[in-house]
Amino acid sequence: MTRIWRYLWQWLFIGGLTLLGSLPYEAQAQQSEVYADSQLEVTWLSSSLGLSPGAQQDFAFRVKLAKGWHIYWSNPGDSGHAPRLSWQEPKAYVPGAIAWPYPRKFPLPPLVNFGYEGEVFLSFPLQIPPSITADSQTLKIRLDWLVCEEECIPGHAFFSMTLPVGPGLAEKASLWRPFIEASQALVPRPIERWKLTGSRDAGAFHFSVDARDLPSEVESLEFFPFEGTGLASQGHVVQRIETMWDIRVPIDDVPPQVEPSGIIVGQRRTSNSQKTETFSLALSPPPALADSTSASLWMMLLFAFLGGLILNIMPCVLPVLSIKILGLVQESREEKSSTGYLALCYTAGVIASFLGLAGLLLLAKASGQAIGWGFQLQSPTFVAALACLFFLMAWSFLGIFSPWNGLTRAGNIGQKWSGASGQLASGVVAVLVASPCTGPFMGVALGYGLAQSAGVALLLFAVLGFGFAFPFLLLGFVPSWRRFLPKPGIWMEYMRQILAFPLFATVLWLLWVLAMQSGIDSVLATLAAFIFMGFGIWLLHLSQNLWARRFALLNLILGLALAISGPGYYGVGRGEMAEPSTSSPWSPFTPEALAALRREHPVFVDFTAAWCVSCQVNKKLVLERADVLTAFDKAGVRLLRADWTHSDPVIGEVLASFNRRGVPLYLLYPSLEGDPLVLPEVLTPERVFSALSDLKSQP
Amino acid sequence: MLRKAQALVLTSLLAASSLMAAPEIAKPAPDFTLTGHDGKSYKLSDYKGRYIVLEWWNKDCPYVRKHYDSGNMQALQKDLTAKNVAWFTVLSSAPKKQGHLAPTEISEVMAKEKASPLAVLIDEKGDVGRLYEAKTTPHMYIIDPQGQLVYKGAIDDKPTTDASDIKSSTNYVRQAFDASLAGKTIASSSTKPYGCSVKY
């Protein structure tokens, strides 16, 4: 009994200490040390208690200024310099732009500056990399600023903070969050309707806003131009003309880098008419899409590796790889000591195929063609040939078709993995089959890679291949893992035969794709090829003598030739579209159709292809659900489908403009103007609903 | 309130003056007469036939210090003066404001900094600064031998106070001068100036 009490007290004591220890630690952990001098104090703050991998979290600089001193807004005005941050470490984090609360004017005749006095919180988002494994991280950032009274003093400081890492920590608010959110509320929100008239030649621009689009009882308005617009900091003339507020802004002589834009800060009478309150609105063109090519190369390499790994479980690849595992099991029985070497051969085959594909893509890119990843399945000839290959493979699994050196070595997956060349070839086949399945990570990495130099693209593809081959590399080199593989036995034989049927299913899918691409006649040609090949197989099964073998080979070759020539003869593009009925809400995508529809409605564009399995899965599971279609309808969203089954260069160009080289891609365009929302490659109904509600909240 | 009124009056004056003789590229540069730190009188139009560079200066401004402590401005002055450019450093700081100096002090500072302008023009009242709409120190202007303004704006493209940026930055003054001398079009004839505000 006393022992239990002792334990209890011990635990209470430890628990209490931990609690006490953690409280002040938590309260202090979400901020850096304070930089202080006689003009200002700067601290770096976190809005969350910790870091969640993959999240985007808010951080802020708190600047407290001595009386009479000010720092600058994003456009400092006639002189001065805005504060700027530069991320130090760890390297994989990506800070976003500072969200600037509205400034005030500091006239210094004949000059005028824009900035802040007293205290200001400058918040900015930080992209946390998805792949952190440590349970805490030390972040370091540098801020440069210019603080002025009449004289100016430049300064800078490094700030660091250590935060715990955990999946739910981003949502947990630190004690700074209310302050950071309050400052974010002071950032001018874009206004829906405003007009710009005038020109640079005329020497001034007019910004016009309908008074009804502003809060009521507006007493006065001030205009602050954005940096790089070439608009003057002063000499603004603000007038109320009937229902419009007109602001005339002269131009500066400096060549502009952005369209004329800026913010208005106004005073309005509050409801009790005794005080005025300030409001602010942004008259700005929509922000540019984040430049994805600015992501670090290392992050992209990581994505490529992960993408390769994930490719192993994608629907296209699974049947082929399950056979490979069988082969591994067989090897383990034979206790081959060179399994490491064989695994390397497989890896070499995989990487070589990826590099080969990359090379082809780069060549095509250089010659100006807009093709993308998965392009090999855009060719119906290739699809027909692949269907034949899988057909043969399936029969070989069933045990009816015995291995043969010349013709069948490449498809010789179910039988013995005969040596290095077998492994190499299996690597090539695996890649060919995997290519249409662009999973998450892979799409991003590929898009990035193909947009960069050839060297970077090849490197990324090689890493992709490495990631794809990695599981088998591991199994080859770490023999102890093979303990986890089941012991060989008669079950293997049955397993292999059963696996023939997923292969037949793949043949069916390939035939469907062929039908889409080249019409039912090509499918007929391929099926006829199957008859020839079937005959050849039966012959071999019947007799192994020389003439039988030769005749069988002849049949196989004839069959293959027939299949390949089918699409060539019947042409491409005679396939039916997946939705022939006129009551379908989907219309074909063209840039003109998009522009026309956007004049009145938001538009959702589905970039898909018949041979892209992830696209088909998303289509069946999400995009054709009744509730999703109803949600689109309620939001007034029009639906366009961009079918890339046949390599359409127009669609290819659009994909490239979003740094993507393959499908799927899902874009939700707001009506009139604005950049589209890019939805993730793996769709769920919830993601669609949340995108639609984001659309509604956008002006 | 008073400052607002002041600002309003001055702004309208400036607007008015700019209507009269605002410095525009490819237009005649506004003429003026100022006293130099050596006591002599200098009139801009007397230097027609030579290139003229106007450099707005404030010895205590960190941005000016960036170019002087590194020797960048002095080197530029030497190089261009060797090509017969009349280089004028203009001091528009009002009395009691940052950068204001008596003529004797100016000579001392110039000797210490090893700067070599033709003269430092004293613009205490800020009239010429306002005439040229000089906003910052440094703010650079280049006038060609025909009296046309060919460049106005920043000294280079890196608006920082860090001297290590000078090596990697494009010097707009050198670029504009070389182009104009060779008769070619100037790539950037008007750029946004950077620096501390002129202490009118």
Tab-separated table of C-alpha atoms in Angstrom, chain B:
chain	number	residue	atom	x	y	z
B	1	MET	CA	-2.584	71.952	-38.366
B	2	LEU	CA	0.050	74.527	-39.116
B	3	ARG	CA	2.256	71.892	-40.662
B	4	LYS	CA	-0.644	70.751	-42.755
B	5	ALA	CA	-1.244	74.278	-43.974
B	6	GLN	CA	2.450	74.708	-44.559
B	7	ALA	CA	2.529	71.517	-46.489
B	8	LEU	CA	-0.458	72.565	-48.529
B	9	VAL	CA	1.028	75.929	-49.386
B	10	LEU	CA	4.406	74.487	-50.175
B	11	THR	CA	2.922	71.694	-52.208
B	12	SER	CA	0.935	74.103	-54.275
B	13	LEU	CA	3.998	76.308	-54.641
B	14	LEU	CA	5.980	73.327	-55.716
B	15	ALA	CA	3.242	72.339	-58.087
B	16	ALA	CA	3.221	75.847	-59.428
B	17	SER	CA	6.971	75.977	-59.757
B	18	SER	CA	7.012	72.629	-61.393
B	19	LEU	CA	4.525	73.917	-63.897
B	20	MET	CA	6.947	76.673	-64.632
B	21	ALA	CA	10.259	74.829	-64.873
B	22	ALA	CA	10.009	71.213	-63.815
B	23	PRO	CA	13.137	69.296	-64.767
B	24	GLU	CA	12.205	66.914	-67.532
B	25	ILE	CA	14.367	64.575	-69.506
B	26	ALA	CA	15.287	65.861	-72.963
B	27	LYS	CA	14.174	69.366	-72.007
B	28	PRO	CA	16.384	72.304	-71.053
B	29	ALA	CA	17.563	72.047	-67.470
B	30	PRO	CA	16.348	74.962	-65.304
B	31	ASP	CA	18.993	77.624	-64.888
B	32	PHE	CA	20.097	78.968	-61.516
B	33	THR	CA	22.838	80.888	-59.755
B	34	LEU	CA	24.309	79.832	-56.415
B	35	THR	CA	27.289	80.739	-54.287
B	36	GLY	CA	29.943	78.103	-53.927
B	37	HIS	CA	31.773	77.200	-50.743
B	38	ASP	CA	34.737	79.132	-52.096
B	39	GLY	CA	32.665	82.334	-52.126
B	40	LYS	CA	32.456	82.533	-55.924
B	41	SER	CA	29.171	82.764	-57.792
B	42	TYR	CA	28.251	79.936	-60.139
B	43	LYS	CA	25.630	80.144	-62.880
B	44	LEU	CA	24.566	76.934	-64.576
B	45	SER	CA	24.291	78.353	-68.074
B	46	ASP	CA	27.924	79.523	-67.886
B	47	TYR	CA	28.904	75.884	-68.261
B	48	LYS	CA	27.071	75.291	-71.494
B	49	GLY	CA	29.336	73.283	-73.784
B	50	ARG	CA	30.354	70.905	-71.001
B	51	TYR	CA	28.569	68.020	-69.334
B	52	ILE	CA	27.316	68.998	-65.873
B	53	VAL	CA	26.599	66.638	-62.989
B	54	LEU	CA	24.581	67.825	-60.002
B	55	GLU	CA	24.955	65.763	-56.849
B	56	TRP	CA	22.699	66.451	-53.867
B	57	TRP	CA	24.724	65.849	-50.712
B	58	ASN	CA	24.406	65.508	-46.957
B	59	LYS	CA	27.540	64.283	-45.275
B	60	ASP	CA	25.681	62.659	-42.374
B	61	CYS	CA	23.175	60.662	-44.391
B	62	PRO	CA	23.972	56.901	-44.233
B	63	TYR	CA	23.274	56.505	-47.943
B	64	VAL	CA	25.751	59.277	-48.792
B	65	ARG	CA	28.259	57.754	-46.400
B	66	LYS	CA	27.935	54.443	-48.250
B	67	HIS	CA	29.315	56.093	-51.379
B	68	TYR	CA	31.877	58.302	-49.699
B	69	ASP	CA	33.351	55.876	-47.181
B	70	SER	CA	33.894	53.382	-49.939
B	71	GLY	CA	35.444	55.984	-52.222
B	72	ASN	CA	32.820	55.308	-54.868
B	73	MET	CA	31.637	58.907	-55.231
B	74	GLN	CA	35.156	60.321	-55.233
B	75	ALA	CA	36.215	57.890	-57.952
B	76	LEU	CA	33.176	58.829	-60.022
B	77	GLN	CA	33.967	62.518	-59.581
B	78	LYS	CA	37.593	62.000	-60.660
B	79	ASP	CA	36.732	59.903	-63.688
B	80	LEU	CA	34.089	62.258	-64.990
B	81	THR	CA	36.058	65.426	-64.226
B	82	ALA	CA	38.894	63.938	-66.286
B	83	LYS	CA	36.404	63.873	-69.162
B	84	ASN	CA	35.715	67.591	-68.746
B	85	VAL	CA	32.530	67.213	-66.718
B	86	ALA	CA	31.623	70.127	-64.424
B	87	TRP	CA	30.663	68.370	-61.198
B	88	PHE	CA	28.671	70.378	-58.672
B	89	THR	CA	27.838	69.062	-55.230
B	90	VAL	CA	24.723	70.818	-53.959
B	91	LEU	CA	24.003	71.234	-50.264
B	92	SER	CA	20.336	72.074	-49.690
B	93	SER	CA	20.234	71.397	-45.958
B	94	ALA	CA	18.596	74.290	-44.140
B	95	PRO	CA	20.415	75.931	-41.225
B	96	LYS	CA	20.308	73.795	-38.067
B	97	LYS	CA	19.269	70.760	-40.109
B	98	GLN	CA	21.312	67.623	-40.636
B	99	GLY	CA	24.172	68.101	-43.063
B	100	HIS	CA	24.230	71.902	-42.938
B	101	LEU	CA	27.759	73.307	-42.927
B	102	ALA	CA	29.439	76.713	-42.987
B	103	PRO	CA	31.655	77.360	-46.046
B	104	THR	CA	34.900	76.848	-44.128
B	105	GLU	CA	33.615	73.584	-42.711
B	106	ILE	CA	32.741	72.470	-46.224
B	107	SER	CA	36.319	72.984	-47.403
B	108	GLU	CA	37.583	70.924	-44.464
B	109	VAL	CA	35.135	68.117	-45.108
B	110	MET	CA	35.889	68.051	-48.825
B	111	ALA	CA	39.607	67.847	-48.146
B	112	LYS	CA	39.117	65.076	-45.597
B	113	GLU	CA	36.847	63.083	-47.899
B	114	LYS	CA	39.228	63.671	-50.821
B	115	ALA	CA	36.229	64.680	-52.909
B	116	SER	CA	36.853	66.775	-56.013
B	117	PRO	CA	33.763	68.600	-57.244
B	118	LEU	CA	34.220	71.823	-59.106
B	119	ALA	CA	32.443	73.485	-56.210
B	120	VAL	CA	29.967	72.772	-53.415
B	121	LEU	CA	26.976	75.020	-54.044
B	122	ILE	CA	25.283	76.327	-50.942
B	123	ASP	CA	21.485	76.165	-51.237
B	124	GLU	CA	20.428	76.923	-47.664
B	125	LYS	CA	17.018	78.185	-48.654
B	126	GLY	CA	16.429	75.064	-50.697
B	127	ASP	CA	15.277	76.991	-53.773
B	128	VAL	CA	17.381	75.055	-56.261
B	129	GLY	CA	16.571	71.783	-54.547
B	130	ARG	CA	12.899	72.513	-54.971
B	131	LEU	CA	13.473	73.725	-58.502
B	132	TYR	CA	15.010	70.396	-59.396
B	133	GLU	CA	12.586	68.471	-57.181
B	134	ALA	CA	15.555	66.933	-55.396
B	135	LYS	CA	14.095	64.467	-52.936
B	136	THR	CA	16.963	62.495	-51.525
B	137	THR	CA	20.641	62.576	-50.787
B	138	PRO	CA	22.158	61.413	-53.044
B	139	HIS	CA	20.023	62.526	-55.991
B	140	MET	CA	21.904	62.808	-59.297
B	141	TYR	CA	21.281	64.888	-62.415
B	142	ILE	CA	23.254	64.930	-65.659
B	143	ILE	CA	22.980	67.837	-68.118
B	144	ASP	CA	24.493	67.602	-71.564
B	145	PRO	CA	26.603	70.273	-73.297
B	146	GLN	CA	23.486	71.626	-75.014
B	147	GLY	CA	21.863	72.296	-71.653
B	148	GLN	CA	19.361	69.418	-71.858
B	149	LEU	CA	18.675	67.220	-68.873
B	150	VAL	CA	19.609	63.673	-69.832
B	151	TYR	CA	19.516	61.829	-66.508
B	152	LYS	CA	17.849	62.279	-63.154
B	153	GLY	CA	17.478	59.843	-60.285
B	154	ALA	CA	19.449	57.390	-58.191
B	155	ILE	CA	23.184	56.879	-58.331
B	156	ASP	CA	22.809	53.113	-58.762
B	157	ASP	CA	20.283	50.305	-58.630
B	158	LYS	CA	20.841	49.009	-55.091
B	159	PRO	CA	18.965	51.252	-52.629
B	160	THR	CA	20.821	50.109	-49.522
B	161	THR	CA	23.248	51.597	-47.026
B	162	ASP	CA	25.604	48.657	-47.418
B	163	ALA	CA	28.847	49.527	-49.185
B	164	SER	CA	29.367	45.922	-50.265
B	165	ASP	CA	26.446	46.345	-52.680
B	166	ILE	CA	28.364	48.874	-54.766
B	167	LYS	CA	30.496	46.271	-56.538
B	168	SER	CA	27.510	44.389	-57.861
B	169	SER	CA	25.302	47.356	-58.684
B	170	THR	CA	24.831	49.190	-61.964
B	171	ASN	CA	25.984	52.799	-61.625
B	172	TYR	CA	23.261	54.744	-63.452
B	173	VAL	CA	25.371	57.918	-63.618
B	174	ARG	CA	28.261	56.208	-65.363
B	175	GLN	CA	25.892	54.314	-67.615
B	176	ALA	CA	23.967	57.442	-68.627
B	177	PHE	CA	27.094	59.533	-69.124
B	178	ASP	CA	28.866	56.943	-71.260
B	179	ALA	CA	25.791	56.437	-73.401
B	180	SER	CA	25.189	60.129	-73.870
B	181	LEU	CA	28.849	60.748	-74.730
B	182	ALA	CA	28.744	58.014	-77.352
B	183	GLY	CA	25.543	59.424	-78.787
B	184	LYS	CA	23.523	56.335	-77.890
B	185	THR	CA	20.142	56.249	-76.153
B	186	ILE	CA	20.327	56.044	-72.387
B	187	ALA	CA	18.903	52.809	-70.969
B	188	SER	CA	17.515	54.342	-67.788
B	189	SER	CA	17.192	58.106	-68.039
B	190	SER	CA	14.876	58.502	-65.063
B	191	THR	CA	15.054	56.279	-62.015
B	192	LYS	CA	13.578	56.428	-58.533
B	193	PRO	CA	16.173	58.122	-56.316
B	194	TYR	CA	17.055	56.606	-52.978
B	195	GLY	CA	18.520	58.070	-49.853
B	196	CYS	CA	17.612	60.230	-46.889
B	197	SER	CA	15.199	63.057	-47.525
B	198	VAL	CA	16.782	66.401	-48.368
B	199	LYS	CA	16.704	68.463	-45.163
B	200	TYR	CA	14.990	71.552	-46.464
